[in-house]
Amino acid sequence: MSALNVIVSNIELVADGIRHFTFIAADGGELPGFSGGSHVVVSMPAGNRTYRNAYSLLSSPADRSNYQIAVRLQEQSRGGSRFMHEQVKVGTRLDISWPVNLFPISRVGHQHILVAGGIGITPFMSQVHDLLRTGAGFELHYAFRSPRHAGFIDQLKQLLGNKLVCHDQSQGQILDLHALLSRQPLGTHVYVCGPDGMVDALIATAHELGWPDAHIHNEEFLAPPVGEPFTIRLRQSQKNVDVGAEVSMLEAMEAAGVDVPYLCRGGACGRCELEVLATDGVIEHHDHYLSDAEKGAGKKIMPCVSRAKCSFIELNL
Amino acid sequence: MNNLAYKHETFRDDYTYRNSPDAIRRFPFPFAEDHYMYSVNIEQHQPGAKGSIVEHAFDIDEHYVSECEDKLITLGQDKGRYAALPHMMDAQWDFLELSMESLSRDYPHLFTLTKDGERWTWRNGPLGIEDSFVFGDAATLPLEPFEYMGRQVQGDFVLLDQREGTLFADAGFITSQADWSLAFDVGMSWHEWHGPVPQVEKMGIMDRALKFLMSLQQGNPVRRLNWTMTINPRLDTSPEHFPEWGPDKLKVTAQNAGEKAHLRVELQTMFRLPRSNAILFSIRCYLISLEELATYPRWAKRFHRVLRDLHPDLLEYKGIKVYHEAVLAWLSQHDDGAELALGAHPE
């Protein structure tokens, strides 16, 4: 998977604990285009491990001169948000993935309700540009604890006018999901990003009101299949290959000079299937190829995306 | 291919289409083994060997000008070969951008693209086209962006919108289809338009392929080969024009099969598009007569074995059944039964 090499060109504090980063292409050229709702996965080399976190792109998809992300310092940070807040400076070089969109606006919808809670505003920042451009009907409902937690509020007010509805909890303005969803015309799409409780409440309310699943959207990130390090024992070639936490089994075997067949590297084609002879742990299947029964049996593995939680796994190779 | 001598040839009526020795050598023969069954034979669409059909994102070959002329004839007879639902306009511009940027990068002596902000100028040397337009403003182009470039790139194109956990064929430019209809399929979902394919449901292939495509990422296009057979080198084997080509199937004999029967291979490539998040599905058709194929003996031997042992459902679905015996009789003369090593290479 090819990465994009970028340089941090600007950092701003936009709300309590939220930093806003601007990236430009390291080669000085244009970055790839993207669609509203897209995210990138930022690789953060911290000591001998690499964190990979997904962040929504905030800028207008029409502007390919830079990408922007916002990072909130997580209280229980595994390291990623802390790294972004403490280690990354203007001029830092980073590798990011190509944009991926798992939270797109439905292009067949005519009316869209966007519901953001706090830092959950981020995927909507690019979506509103697309919606303004295509002229689809929409409202953005932005709920936040207080004005100092409301990142990008001035920018949004200027861009959206009365399409933006703020719900400032410090002023006692509570977003009434039931009322909001009840008054929408048939065929409206709703999109939510925010704390788990808000997302769950919105989905439950929409279901209660009879909204079809295809009209209820919540953001999902593509979780890179990473895990704990372990060792592959190759029975036929009598080799041991160490798999680091951040690399796939296929990549680790390739790096060790083992010839493993592959095609799609995405867990779909079945070409890299290998026979599992033994393991002292459990296989974590991430592929779309093996049936549930095969996954349960634990005799096969697709090393391009799957791995194991174990100290060793022995393969017939 | 740097110096293409474009051939003036026809894909209908007198059928003067032929392959040069170079074109035969680079033909994408799809059989690495003596037996064929469907598989999810998807691989990454990375630039391949110099001179091969996968050297570039889109392959332009010696048939380019004649194939583009044939597209216009087909489109002139039947406007329905191009269709785009209104919500696909972003995907149309994505297609225009990808095709113009790829062709001008990969064949700079044939195509040039200059950008002055949103004001773009496109020059297509072989077809003698030059237009300036404003990117994103369809009124500044003579045709909708998808149709405009669909006429200038070999192959067929479908734009798939991703929503509701599946893919919808919501736009298409289809003039060289292997017996399927855009007018019938436009707006259909993945499982709807693959409904007629036999033997795949029980294998779960369509579900796996759908999941894979839904997670297709920008910057990582993929490709696969598919195949069928066509009598005479005809691109437009559409159901709408069946009366013009269907009866030819009955005229194949053991004597004329070498000249009439063609292996039809589709290079299918899939790209995630940036602005629309749609998927471009491109279907590039390569035709080769059995006579041309047999200039490489291992291809004739292998194709004989594949056809001889093909599952009856696939013979039926691919429309081969009616002339199967005649083609086998012709090919069997070229098969001495010698064991062939794995691989689809010509020699």
XYZ file of C-alpha atoms in Angstrom:
664
model
C 0.000 0.000 0.000
C 1.642 3.189 -1.120
C 1.782 6.059 1.356
C 1.665 9.795 0.757
C 4.616 11.756 2.110
C 3.585 15.056 3.655
C 5.117 17.903 5.647
C 3.319 19.695 8.470
C 2.986 23.311 7.321
C 0.839 24.785 10.105
C -0.446 23.902 13.598
C -3.159 25.815 15.498
C -5.011 25.255 18.733
C -8.677 25.555 17.683
C -10.476 24.532 20.897
C -9.712 23.122 24.298
C -7.272 20.244 23.667
C -7.854 20.216 19.906
C -4.997 20.886 17.505
C -5.503 21.611 13.847
C -2.746 20.424 11.492
C -2.172 21.392 7.863
C -0.198 19.032 5.599
C 1.341 19.765 2.232
C 2.822 17.228 -0.188
C 6.530 16.663 0.481
C 7.248 16.913 -3.247
C 5.515 20.287 -3.415
C 2.817 19.030 -5.796
C -0.928 18.516 -5.481
C -2.356 15.928 -3.119
C -4.923 13.387 -4.408
C -8.529 14.567 -4.603
C -11.079 13.117 -2.184
C -14.769 13.137 -1.369
C -16.527 14.680 1.630
C -16.365 12.447 4.717
C -12.961 10.932 3.848
C -10.214 10.209 6.352
C -6.502 9.458 6.170
C -4.490 7.114 8.381
C -1.476 8.931 9.837
C 1.596 6.828 10.669
C 3.413 8.087 13.752
C 6.847 6.602 14.385
C 7.320 6.729 18.145
C 10.461 4.955 19.271
C 10.438 1.366 18.066
C 6.742 1.208 17.301
C 4.488 3.035 14.895
C 1.034 4.291 15.810
C -1.555 4.497 13.062
C -4.629 6.628 13.681
C -7.392 7.639 11.290
C -8.359 11.323 11.113
C -11.058 12.989 9.023
C -9.997 15.455 6.353
C -11.379 18.908 7.149
C -10.661 20.978 4.089
C -12.670 21.548 0.947
C -12.318 18.527 -1.364
C -11.866 20.996 -4.229
C -8.579 22.245 -2.727
C -5.735 19.841 -3.491
C -2.983 22.171 -2.220
C -3.200 20.851 1.351
C -4.944 18.473 3.741
C -6.137 19.423 7.210
C -6.905 17.264 10.242
C -7.882 17.983 13.842
C -6.579 15.901 16.742
C -8.053 15.949 20.228
C -5.670 14.937 22.989
C -7.273 11.764 24.363
C -7.176 11.411 28.146
C -6.290 7.724 27.836
C -4.169 8.138 24.729
C -2.517 4.940 23.497
C 0.137 7.255 22.189
C -1.187 8.530 18.889
C -2.898 11.749 19.924
C -0.161 12.456 22.474
C 2.434 12.035 19.722
C 0.550 14.446 17.472
C 0.262 17.009 20.275
C 3.774 16.726 21.689
C 6.150 15.475 18.994
C 4.800 16.915 15.762
C 6.044 20.399 14.842
C 5.830 22.601 11.785
C 8.227 20.968 9.315
C 7.753 17.402 10.626
C 7.510 14.829 7.828
C 4.790 12.193 8.101
C 3.503 9.280 6.021
C -0.262 9.201 5.552
C -2.518 6.820 3.650
C -4.441 7.834 0.535
C -7.876 9.210 1.487
C -10.519 6.567 2.265
C -14.217 7.341 2.527
C -16.315 5.141 4.788
C -18.755 7.966 5.622
C -19.997 9.285 2.277
C -23.045 11.462 1.696
C -25.701 9.540 -0.244
C -25.720 10.961 -3.745
C -29.314 9.958 -4.366
C -30.634 11.790 -1.281
C -32.240 15.234 -1.514
C -32.340 16.147 2.175
C -29.568 15.454 4.697
C -29.375 15.998 8.457
C -25.837 16.037 9.860
C -25.473 15.615 13.618
C -22.110 16.321 15.263
C -21.098 16.025 18.906
C -17.852 17.797 19.914
C -14.824 16.578 17.962
C -17.334 14.566 15.883
C -17.634 17.724 13.781
C -14.538 16.719 11.793
C -15.980 14.476 9.025
C -18.715 17.047 8.365
C -16.187 19.791 7.658
C -15.464 18.379 4.186
C -18.996 17.081 3.612
C -20.560 20.540 3.914
C -18.363 21.760 1.043
C -19.671 18.953 -1.183
C -23.273 19.610 -0.111
C -22.973 23.342 -0.793
C -21.492 22.608 -4.209
C -24.155 20.104 -5.275
C -26.984 22.207 -3.842
C -28.573 19.343 -1.873
C -30.765 20.379 1.076
C -29.098 19.961 4.457
C -28.792 21.142 8.074
C -25.784 20.700 10.344
C -26.619 20.252 14.037
C -23.534 20.870 16.175
C -23.748 19.950 19.867
C -20.889 21.000 22.191
C -20.211 21.407 25.903
C -19.385 25.112 25.748
C -18.102 27.637 23.192
C -14.504 26.890 24.116
C -15.076 23.237 23.113
C -16.645 24.242 19.800
C -13.858 23.946 17.241
C -14.344 25.619 13.847
C -17.526 27.357 14.993
C -16.733 30.744 13.417
C -15.709 29.176 10.129
C -18.908 27.096 10.031
C -21.155 30.065 10.867
C -19.654 32.043 8.026
C -19.883 29.158 5.543
C -23.310 27.818 6.424
C -25.433 30.691 7.794
C -28.803 29.353 8.862
C -27.944 25.800 7.740
C -25.934 25.561 10.983
C -27.854 24.919 14.209
C -25.767 25.065 17.398
C -26.676 23.244 20.611
C -24.572 24.767 23.388
C -24.955 22.597 26.480
C -23.503 25.322 28.722
C -26.518 27.428 27.744
C -28.886 24.536 28.427
C -29.474 23.928 24.718
C -30.037 20.195 24.504
C -30.387 18.573 21.100
C -33.828 16.904 20.973
C -33.196 14.018 18.591
C -36.794 12.840 18.635
C -38.127 16.237 17.625
C -35.425 16.696 14.996
C -35.992 13.354 13.295
C -39.787 13.518 13.604
C -40.108 16.633 11.503
C -38.030 15.445 8.506
C -39.679 14.642 5.185
C -39.758 11.015 4.031
C -36.513 10.041 2.283
C -34.225 12.220 4.434
C -30.806 10.829 5.280
C -29.270 11.336 8.737
C -25.537 11.215 9.561
C -24.043 11.166 13.037
C -20.544 11.445 14.444
C -19.795 12.046 18.114
C -19.591 10.276 21.471
C -20.847 6.676 21.502
C -23.860 7.573 23.633
C -25.025 10.183 21.140
C -24.530 7.855 18.174
C -26.441 5.038 19.880
C -29.258 7.372 20.907
C -29.630 8.745 17.405
C -29.712 5.320 15.790
C -32.230 4.056 18.353
C -34.449 7.121 17.854
C -34.332 6.777 14.070
C -35.256 3.091 14.284
C -38.093 3.875 16.696
C -39.445 6.366 14.160
C -39.242 3.790 11.368
C -36.298 5.202 9.422
C -34.804 2.604 7.047
C -31.234 1.469 7.828
C -30.027 2.708 4.446
C -30.882 6.271 5.543
C -29.010 6.170 8.868
C -25.250 6.722 8.616
C -22.563 6.758 11.280
C -18.871 7.092 10.815
C -16.662 4.033 10.794
C -12.921 4.029 10.454
C -11.029 1.322 8.657
C -9.051 -0.261 11.470
C -5.608 -1.248 10.200
C -5.099 -4.904 11.089
C -2.399 -4.483 13.698
C -1.852 -6.422 16.876
C 0.821 -7.966 19.032
C 4.163 -9.308 17.799
C 4.566 -13.082 17.380
C 6.703 -15.632 15.527
C 5.894 -17.698 12.434
C 7.510 -21.128 12.252
C 7.762 -22.425 8.693
C 7.693 -26.239 8.727
C 9.033 -26.966 5.239
C 11.696 -24.315 5.009
C 12.651 -24.692 8.680
C 12.678 -20.942 9.260
C 11.386 -18.661 11.969
C 10.000 -15.252 11.010
C 9.219 -12.578 13.595
C 6.091 -10.538 12.885
C 6.158 -7.045 14.368
C 3.019 -5.421 15.754
C 2.671 -3.091 12.775
C 3.420 -5.375 9.838
C 1.339 -8.120 8.264
C 2.408 -11.775 8.263
C 2.821 -11.522 4.486
C 5.062 -8.459 4.764
C 7.149 -10.095 7.487
C 7.671 -13.256 5.419
C 8.542 -11.211 2.340
C 11.059 -9.202 4.354
C 12.616 -12.489 5.489
C 13.027 -13.607 1.875
C 10.230 -16.214 1.943
C 8.438 -16.615 -1.363
C 4.703 -16.426 -0.602
C 2.183 -16.243 -3.443
C -0.242 -13.319 -3.345
C -2.533 -11.295 -5.575
C -4.937 -8.828 -3.993
C -3.284 -8.230 -0.584
C -6.764 -7.413 0.649
C -8.091 -10.722 1.944
C -10.421 -11.401 -0.980
C -8.759 -13.443 -3.690
C -7.598 -16.439 -1.668
C -4.244 -16.693 -3.423
C -2.067 -16.395 -0.310
C -4.007 -18.969 1.731
C -1.691 -20.979 3.970
C -2.224 -24.084 6.050
C -1.923 -23.650 9.818
C -0.282 -26.653 11.519
C -0.174 -25.411 15.084
C -0.370 -22.340 17.298
C -0.364 -21.668 21.010
C -2.890 -18.850 20.647
C -5.864 -17.778 18.512
C -6.008 -16.738 14.873
C -7.441 -13.270 14.172
C -9.110 -13.609 10.776
C -9.589 -10.293 8.941
C -10.220 -11.672 5.433
C -13.397 -11.924 3.329
C -12.292 -15.188 1.731
C -12.588 -18.004 4.257
C -16.045 -19.152 5.284
C -17.107 -18.815 8.914
C -16.711 -22.581 9.280
C -13.168 -22.457 7.929
C -12.319 -19.565 10.216
C -13.707 -21.487 13.163
C -11.704 -24.596 12.255
C -8.443 -22.623 12.442
C -6.635 -24.682 9.799
C -6.209 -21.897 7.242
C -5.038 -18.305 7.306
C -4.775 -15.441 4.805
C -1.442 -13.829 5.814
C -2.047 -10.637 3.824
C -4.578 -9.323 6.385
C -4.906 -11.883 9.178
C -2.627 -12.559 12.110
C -2.627 -14.393 15.416
C -2.647 -13.542 19.096
C -0.035 -16.040 20.174
C 3.663 -16.513 20.747
C 4.037 -18.772 17.681
C 2.065 -20.046 14.714
C 3.367 -22.902 12.564
C 2.604 -22.877 8.838
C 2.986 -25.599 6.214
C 5.366 -23.661 3.969
C 4.097 1.081 -28.109
C 5.684 4.274 -29.208
C 5.062 4.396 -32.919
C 1.616 3.109 -33.520
C 0.766 2.553 -37.144
C -3.000 2.762 -36.806
C -4.721 0.197 -38.897
C -7.812 1.020 -40.879
C -9.983 -1.935 -40.236
C -13.574 -2.860 -39.499
C -15.322 -4.685 -36.673
C -18.495 -5.353 -38.709
C -19.690 -6.117 -42.276
C -16.463 -7.143 -44.061
C -14.550 -7.676 -40.780
C -11.063 -6.603 -41.875
C -9.735 -6.550 -38.257
C -6.439 -8.457 -37.925
C -3.646 -8.544 -35.337
C -0.043 -7.791 -36.258
C 2.638 -10.225 -34.995
C 3.363 -7.706 -32.204
C -0.284 -7.572 -31.171
C -0.485 -11.376 -31.125
C 2.609 -11.603 -28.963
C 1.188 -9.196 -26.358
C -2.282 -10.765 -26.427
C -3.546 -11.374 -22.861
C -3.979 -15.144 -23.132
C -5.859 -15.955 -19.921
C -5.187 -19.663 -19.316
C -2.247 -20.646 -17.141
C -3.624 -24.164 -16.710
C -5.430 -26.748 -18.857
C -8.638 -26.394 -16.845
C -10.766 -23.276 -16.261
C -13.278 -22.349 -13.564
C -14.186 -18.954 -12.132
C -11.993 -17.583 -9.409
C -11.517 -14.186 -7.812
C -8.469 -13.658 -10.031
C -7.929 -10.079 -8.922
C -4.477 -8.519 -8.720
C -3.137 -5.023 -8.196
C -3.152 -2.915 -11.353
C 0.466 -1.823 -11.124
C 2.416 -0.912 -14.261
C 3.529 -4.163 -15.926
C 6.288 -5.128 -18.346
C 7.245 -2.673 -21.081
C 5.161 -3.274 -24.192
C 2.638 -5.453 -22.332
C -1.053 -4.567 -22.196
C -0.662 -3.615 -18.536
C 2.318 -1.304 -18.989
C -0.038 1.658 -18.539
C -3.277 2.457 -16.719
C -5.174 2.367 -20.047
C -3.810 0.407 -23.009
C -3.762 2.158 -26.390
C -2.816 -0.169 -29.252
C -2.729 -0.455 -33.044
C -6.538 -0.768 -33.189
C -7.139 2.565 -31.414
C -8.459 4.699 -34.270
C -10.624 1.989 -35.819
C -12.059 0.994 -32.455
C -12.998 4.611 -31.680
C -14.657 4.848 -35.107
C -16.602 1.659 -34.394
C -17.795 3.152 -31.083
C -19.273 6.096 -32.969
C -21.104 3.808 -35.410
C -22.619 1.805 -32.552
C -23.545 4.927 -30.605
C -25.080 6.472 -33.728
C -27.341 3.454 -34.154
C -28.312 3.275 -30.516
C -28.054 6.295 -28.192
C -28.843 4.054 -25.209
C -25.272 2.720 -25.153
C -24.379 5.763 -23.122
C -26.334 6.471 -19.959
C -25.566 8.389 -16.764
C -27.973 8.984 -13.899
C -27.977 12.601 -12.642
C -26.173 11.920 -9.335
C -23.119 10.620 -11.231
C -21.808 13.990 -12.466
C -18.880 14.056 -10.005
C -17.939 10.550 -11.137
C -18.084 11.743 -14.762
C -15.487 14.422 -14.025
C -13.399 11.905 -12.099
C -13.371 9.688 -15.189
C -12.414 12.572 -17.458
C -9.580 13.570 -15.138
C -8.224 10.028 -14.684
C -8.312 9.223 -18.402
C -6.836 12.551 -19.545
C -4.083 12.527 -16.907
C -3.206 8.872 -17.584
C -3.149 9.119 -21.388
C -1.143 12.356 -21.465
C 1.358 10.942 -18.939
C 1.705 7.494 -20.578
C 1.514 8.518 -24.278
C 2.830 12.095 -24.351
C 3.505 11.901 -28.101
C -0.181 11.158 -28.744
C -2.114 13.101 -26.105
C -1.475 16.353 -24.241
C -3.286 17.993 -21.375
C -2.489 21.525 -20.249
C -4.040 23.114 -17.172
C -4.331 26.773 -16.405
C -6.213 26.616 -13.120
C -9.635 25.181 -13.980
C -9.162 26.001 -17.682
C -7.983 22.755 -19.313
C -6.929 22.101 -22.897
C -6.985 18.571 -24.276
C -5.342 17.466 -27.500
C -5.886 14.013 -28.961
C -3.438 13.571 -31.863
C -4.657 10.291 -33.398
C -8.300 11.425 -33.498
C -7.525 15.066 -34.305
C -9.437 16.503 -31.336
C -8.593 19.707 -29.472
C -10.851 21.323 -26.899
C -10.516 23.878 -24.116
C -13.004 23.719 -21.268
C -13.530 24.606 -17.628
C -13.081 21.595 -15.364
C -16.340 21.026 -13.479
C -18.507 23.009 -15.923
C -20.169 20.512 -18.282
C -21.575 23.336 -20.431
C -18.041 24.084 -21.690
C -17.612 20.615 -23.264
C -19.322 19.438 -26.462
C -20.625 16.328 -24.646
C -21.052 15.237 -21.033
C -17.551 14.545 -19.619
C -18.019 10.763 -19.404
C -19.310 10.448 -22.962
C -16.660 12.868 -24.240
C -13.748 10.734 -22.958
C -15.591 7.415 -23.317
C -15.390 8.024 -27.062
C -11.633 8.539 -26.881
C -10.460 5.550 -24.843
C -10.582 1.945 -26.062
C -12.934 -0.249 -24.053
C -16.208 0.016 -22.183
C -16.735 1.846 -18.910
C -19.161 1.546 -16.015
C -19.310 3.963 -13.079
C -20.463 2.309 -9.861
C -21.978 4.310 -7.013
C -21.350 2.822 -3.566
C -24.238 3.054 -1.125
C -26.480 0.891 1.063
C -23.763 -1.739 1.398
C -23.535 -2.478 -2.311
C -22.565 -1.040 -5.703
C -24.973 0.375 -8.279
C -24.199 0.561 -12.012
C -25.410 4.143 -12.356
C -23.558 5.217 -15.495
C -22.101 3.390 -18.480
C -20.506 3.765 -21.892
C -20.932 0.368 -23.475
C -20.280 -0.320 -27.150
C -18.285 -3.564 -27.089
C -20.165 -5.703 -24.625
C -20.158 -9.467 -24.561
C -23.925 -9.895 -24.826
C -25.230 -7.760 -21.981
C -27.317 -4.620 -22.098
C -26.611 -1.278 -20.468
C -30.202 -0.156 -21.003
C -31.294 -3.233 -19.027
C -28.644 -3.084 -16.287
C -28.344 0.657 -15.576
C -29.313 1.471 -11.986
C -29.022 -2.177 -10.886
C -27.161 -3.329 -7.803
C -24.221 -5.749 -7.822
C -26.211 -8.919 -7.164
C -28.951 -7.908 -9.607
C -26.677 -7.502 -12.596
C -24.679 -10.639 -11.815
C -27.884 -12.663 -11.420
C -27.525 -14.570 -14.724
C -23.947 -15.803 -14.093
C -24.089 -19.580 -13.480
C -22.184 -21.649 -10.906
C -21.076 -18.666 -8.837
C -23.728 -18.425 -6.129
C -22.733 -21.625 -4.424
C -19.101 -20.546 -4.527
C -19.835 -17.257 -2.770
C -17.620 -15.531 -5.322
C -19.883 -12.573 -5.945
C -20.118 -11.789 -2.225
C -16.365 -11.905 -1.827
C -15.728 -9.850 -4.934
C -18.282 -7.251 -3.783
C -16.675 -6.946 -0.344
C -13.285 -6.598 -1.934
C -14.430 -3.887 -4.350
C -16.232 -1.954 -1.628
C -12.914 -1.646 0.190
C -11.011 -0.741 -2.984
C -8.817 2.260 -2.254
C -7.712 5.247 -4.219
C -4.157 4.839 -5.456
C -4.475 1.038 -5.536
C -6.395 0.044 -8.672
C -6.903 -3.667 -9.393
C -7.420 -5.780 -12.507
C -8.566 -9.199 -13.678
C -9.015 -11.026 -16.944
C -12.304 -12.493 -18.153
C -12.962 -14.289 -21.425
C -15.539 -15.582 -23.841
C -15.661 -16.320 -27.580
C -17.024 -14.282 -30.472
C -17.650 -15.304 -34.064
C -15.987 -12.762 -36.375
C -13.983 -9.908 -34.847
C -17.032 -7.990 -33.697
C -16.944 -5.541 -30.770
C -20.683 -4.843 -30.649
C -22.094 -8.215 -29.613
C -25.012 -6.618 -27.797
C -28.398 -8.261 -27.247
C -29.963 -5.276 -29.047
C -28.112 -6.211 -32.247
C -28.318 -9.986 -31.854
C -29.914 -10.466 -35.306
C -26.762 -8.985 -36.872
C -24.286 -11.317 -35.202
C -26.184 -14.199 -33.570
C -26.765 -16.199 -36.798
C -23.011 -16.199 -37.527
C -22.661 -18.740 -34.718
C -24.409 -21.268 -36.968
C -21.934 -20.782 -39.810
C -18.859 -22.066 -37.979
C -17.400 -25.292 -39.383
C -14.289 -27.329 -38.614
C -12.848 -25.838 -41.823
C -13.487 -22.125 -41.169
C -13.249 -22.030 -37.347
C -9.620 -20.886 -37.451
C -10.607 -17.736 -39.258
C -14.102 -17.118 -37.845
C -13.887 -18.097 -34.192
C -12.175 -15.588 -31.900
C -11.057 -15.748 -28.319
C -12.353 -12.595 -26.656
C -10.437 -11.518 -23.562
C -11.481 -8.652 -21.342
C -8.944 -6.797 -19.264
C -11.129 -5.484 -16.465
C -9.640 -2.729 -14.336
C -11.173 -1.108 -11.284
C -10.251 2.282 -9.878
C -11.588 4.091 -6.798
C -12.361 7.623 -7.949
C -11.499 10.628 -5.776
C -14.368 13.193 -5.754
C -17.291 10.871 -6.186
C -16.022 7.884 -4.169
C -17.432 5.875 -7.111
C -15.629 2.947 -8.735
C -14.627 2.978 -12.383
C -15.009 -0.461 -13.923
C -13.290 -0.548 -17.276
C -13.650 -3.458 -19.689
C -11.036 -3.500 -22.449
C -11.712 -6.098 -25.132
C -8.991 -7.991 -27.024
C -9.936 -10.229 -29.963
C -7.762 -12.915 -31.582
C -8.692 -15.486 -34.215
C -7.813 -19.135 -33.580
C -5.441 -18.946 -36.556
C -3.605 -16.026 -34.989
C -3.621 -17.757 -31.612
C -2.113 -20.908 -33.133
C 1.020 -19.015 -34.207
C 2.034 -19.912 -30.647
C 1.516 -23.717 -30.425
C 1.223 -23.861 -26.631
C -1.705 -21.425 -26.719
C -3.599 -23.582 -29.243
C -2.956 -26.743 -27.218
C -4.002 -25.156 -23.964
C -7.117 -23.478 -25.365
C -8.152 -26.819 -26.906
C -7.991 -28.490 -23.492
C -9.774 -25.675 -21.675
C -12.657 -25.680 -24.172
C -12.872 -29.458 -24.315
C -13.310 -29.768 -20.552
C -15.302 -26.592 -19.854
C -18.311 -26.980 -17.526
C -21.533 -27.326 -19.605
C -23.131 -24.375 -17.752
C -20.259 -22.140 -18.819
C -20.473 -23.350 -22.439
C -24.113 -22.355 -22.356
C -23.592 -19.014 -20.602
C -20.753 -17.976 -22.890
C -22.829 -18.940 -25.957
C -20.199 -21.402 -27.200
C -22.323 -24.564 -27.190
C -23.695 -24.165 -30.707
C -20.256 -24.180 -32.362
C -18.320 -26.071 -29.678
C -17.791 -29.203 -31.794
C -16.522 -27.260 -34.802
C -14.029 -25.263 -32.742
C -12.780 -28.378 -30.936
C -12.300 -30.144 -34.261
C -10.189 -27.250 -35.554
C -8.145 -26.900 -32.357
C -7.561 -30.648 -31.923
C -5.372 -30.647 -35.063
C -3.001 -28.395 -33.133
C -2.893 -30.422 -29.913
C -0.424 -33.303 -29.752
C -1.262 -33.925 -26.096
C 2.188 -32.900 -24.878
C 2.298 -31.757 -21.273
C 2.421 -27.966 -20.867
C 4.159 -26.120 -18.093
C 2.071 -23.764 -15.941
C 1.740 -20.221 -17.248
C -0.051 -18.215 -19.911
C 3.110 -17.067 -21.761
C 3.220 -17.552 -25.554
C 6.461 -19.519 -25.872
